[in-house]
GROMACS .gro file of C-alpha atoms in nm:
model
  153
    1MET     CA    1   5.426  20.947  12.647
    2ARG     CA    2   5.229  20.819  12.942
    3VAL     CA    3   5.107  21.099  13.168
    4TYR     CA    4   4.953  21.047  13.515
    5VAL     CA    5   4.721  21.327  13.637
    6SER     CA    6   4.647  21.355  14.002
    7TYR     CA    7   4.396  21.621  14.115
    8SER     CA    8   4.226  21.769  14.422
    9PHE     CA    9   3.902  21.873  14.261
   10ILE     CA   10   3.544  21.828  14.351
   11ASP     CA   11   3.318  21.714  14.066
   12LYS     CA   12   3.186  22.055  13.972
   13GLU     CA   13   3.542  22.187  13.914
   14LEU     CA   14   3.652  21.941  13.647
   15TYR     CA   15   3.684  22.196  13.367
   16LEU     CA   16   4.063  22.226  13.412
   17VAL     CA   17   4.111  21.848  13.421
   18THR     CA   18   3.895  21.797  13.114
   19LEU     CA   19   4.085  22.073  12.923
   20LEU     CA   20   4.427  21.944  13.033
   21VAL     CA   21   4.354  21.583  12.939
   22SER     CA   22   4.217  21.698  12.600
   23LYS     CA   23   4.532  21.901  12.528
   24LEU     CA   24   4.767  21.618  12.640
   25ARG     CA   25   4.580  21.369  12.421
   26GLU     CA   26   4.597  21.608  12.125
   27LYS     CA   27   4.977  21.589  12.162
   28GLY     CA   28   4.962  21.209  12.140
   29ASN     CA   29   4.996  21.137  12.515
   30ILE     CA   30   4.825  20.850  12.695
   31VAL     CA   31   4.661  20.994  13.006
   32GLN     CA   32   4.569  20.809  13.327
   33LEU     CA   33   4.360  20.999  13.581
   34SER     CA   34   4.403  20.954  13.954
   35GLU     CA   35   4.149  20.723  14.107
   36SER     CA   36   4.289  20.738  14.464
   37ASN     CA   37   4.312  20.365  14.496
   38TYR     CA   38   4.573  20.089  14.540
   39LEU     CA   39   4.651  20.097  14.168
   40SER     CA   40   4.771  20.457  14.170
   41GLU     CA   41   5.126  20.365  14.253
   42ASN     CA   42   5.140  20.118  13.961
   43PHE     CA   43   4.993  20.378  13.721
   44ILE     CA   44   5.255  20.634  13.833
   45LYS     CA   45   5.533  20.380  13.801
   46ASN     CA   46   5.426  20.306  13.440
   47SER     CA   47   5.406  20.673  13.344
   48GLU     CA   48   5.681  20.903  13.219
   49MET     CA   49   5.533  21.221  13.360
   50PHE     CA   50   5.329  21.317  13.666
   51VAL     CA   51   5.098  21.621  13.673
   52GLY     CA   52   4.941  21.715  14.002
   53ILE     CA   53   4.665  21.974  14.026
   54VAL     CA   54   4.606  22.142  14.362
   55THR     CA   55   4.307  22.367  14.421
   56ASN     CA   56   4.172  22.582  14.699
   57ASN     CA   57   3.922  22.433  14.944
   58SER     CA   58   3.978  22.070  14.855
   59ASP     CA   59   3.990  21.773  15.090
   60SER     CA   60   4.221  21.569  14.869
   61ILE     CA   61   4.526  21.795  14.848
   62ASN     CA   62   4.722  21.551  15.064
   63ASN     CA   63   4.648  21.275  14.816
   64VAL     CA   64   4.802  21.482  14.535
   65PHE     CA   65   5.117  21.542  14.741
   66ASN     CA   66   5.134  21.172  14.841
   67GLU     CA   67   5.117  21.071  14.476
   68TRP     CA   68   5.378  21.341  14.404
   69LEU     CA   69   5.612  21.156  14.643
   70VAL     CA   70   5.542  20.828  14.466
   71ALA     CA   71   5.638  20.989  14.138
   72GLU     CA   72   5.953  21.124  14.301
   73LYS     CA   73   6.037  20.774  14.427
   74PHE     CA   74   6.013  20.636  14.071
   75ASN     CA   75   6.211  20.941  13.932
   76ARG     CA   76   5.932  21.057  13.706
   77HIS     CA   77   5.920  21.402  13.551
   78ARG     CA   78   5.685  21.595  13.781
   79ILE     CA   79   5.494  21.923  13.754
   80LEU     CA   80   5.226  22.068  13.981
   81LEU     CA   81   4.954  22.304  13.872
   82ILE     CA   82   4.863  22.505  14.178
   83GLU     CA   83   4.564  22.737  14.192
   84GLU     CA   84   4.623  23.095  14.282
   85GLY     CA   85   4.564  23.141  14.650
   86VAL     CA   86   4.704  22.808  14.759
   87SER     CA   87   5.014  22.871  14.973
   88VAL     CA   88   5.324  22.668  14.891
   89ASN     CA   89   5.578  22.652  15.175
   90ARG     CA   90   5.848  22.462  14.989
   91ASN     CA   91   6.107  22.587  14.735
   92ASP     CA   92   6.203  22.248  14.608
   93ILE     CA   93   5.873  22.178  14.428
   94LYS     CA   94   5.842  22.277  14.064
   95TYR     CA   95   5.493  22.421  14.002
   96ILE     CA   96   5.292  22.640  13.768
   97ARG     CA   97   5.023  22.874  13.908
   98PHE     CA   98   4.683  22.872  13.742
   99ASN     CA   99   4.375  23.089  13.753
  100ARG     CA  100   4.048  22.893  13.782
  101ASN     CA  101   3.877  23.132  13.538
  102ASN     CA  102   4.157  23.117  13.275
  103PRO     CA  103   4.350  22.790  13.310
  104GLU     CA  104   4.456  22.784  12.941
  105ILE     CA  105   4.769  22.994  13.014
  106ALA     CA  106   4.898  22.743  13.272
  107ILE     CA  107   4.815  22.450  13.045
  108LYS     CA  108   5.015  22.606  12.759
  109GLN     CA  109   5.305  22.660  12.993
  110LEU     CA  110   5.285  22.296  13.109
  111LEU     CA  111   5.278  22.171  12.751
  112HIS     CA  112   5.575  22.392  12.668
  113GLU     CA  113   5.766  22.246  12.965
  114ASN     CA  114   5.681  21.895  12.849
  115GLU     CA  115   5.801  21.971  12.491
  116LYS     CA  116   6.129  22.108  12.622
  117LYS     CA  117   6.180  21.790  12.828
  118THR     CA  118   6.097  21.575  12.524
  119GLU     CA  119   6.340  21.774  12.304
  120LYS     CA  120   6.620  21.719  12.557
  121LYS     CA  121   6.555  21.345  12.555
  122SER     CA  122   6.546  21.345  12.176
  123ASN     CA  123   6.878  21.543  12.156
  124LEU     CA  124   7.039  21.297  12.395
  125ALA     CA  125   6.926  21.001  12.188
  126GLU     CA  126   7.064  21.163  11.875
  127GLU     CA  127   7.399  21.221  12.049
  128ILE     CA  128   7.419  20.863  12.163
  129ILE     CA  129   7.343  20.733  11.810
  130THR     CA  130   7.606  20.971  11.669
  131ALA     CA  131   7.862  20.858  11.928
  132GLY     CA  132   7.783  20.495  11.846
  133ALA     CA  133   7.833  20.557  11.472
  134ILE     CA  134   8.166  20.729  11.538
  135ILE     CA  135   8.284  20.441  11.759
  136ALA     CA  136   8.177  20.184  11.499
  137GLY     CA  137   8.365  20.382  11.231
  138ILE     CA  138   8.679  20.398  11.439
  139ALA     CA  139   8.655  20.028  11.513
  140ALA     CA  140   8.619  19.951  11.140
  141LEU     CA  141   8.921  20.171  11.059
  142ILE     CA  142   9.132  19.998  11.323
  143SER     CA  143   9.026  19.664  11.185
  144LEU     CA  144   9.122  19.764  10.832
  145LEU     CA  145   9.457  19.899  10.947
  146GLY     CA  146   9.517  19.577  11.139
  147THR     CA  147   9.435  19.369  10.827
  148GLU     CA  148   9.674  19.582  10.616
  149ASN     CA  149   9.952  19.550  10.869
  150SER     CA  150   9.917  19.168  10.880
  151LYS     CA  151   9.928  19.152  10.497
  152ASN     CA  152  10.247  19.359  10.483
  153LYS     CA  153  10.434  19.130  10.724
   0.00000   0.00000   0.00000
């Protein structure tokens, strides 16, 4: 899966981003990091999942939320990791709180959310394949019955 990660970090705070990217890649994901440039919209459009990371005392929080809106526009699966202490004034945003000193818990939760989403997609694909096989079987049966009926006439 392609994952786009947008973050509001300053360079010395990149531990969480590094850890998150490492864990996502271990699961076989292709990860693109935010570069806050004109290509961001294209990267988001070509991803299946958007992860935004919002921290305290950052100047680029608005950029993360702007990219969140782009992901929403393209109907991408979206999750925000929001540092403890950052106030969130909206109830319509799905987010996971993280502690700067122990981000592993939030990353595990994010990976678990991602796996649940992937399982749902997988189950839907299996159901579609099963339904297709049933329809093909019924069509074959109808065809056989039609052939038998025309022989008996």
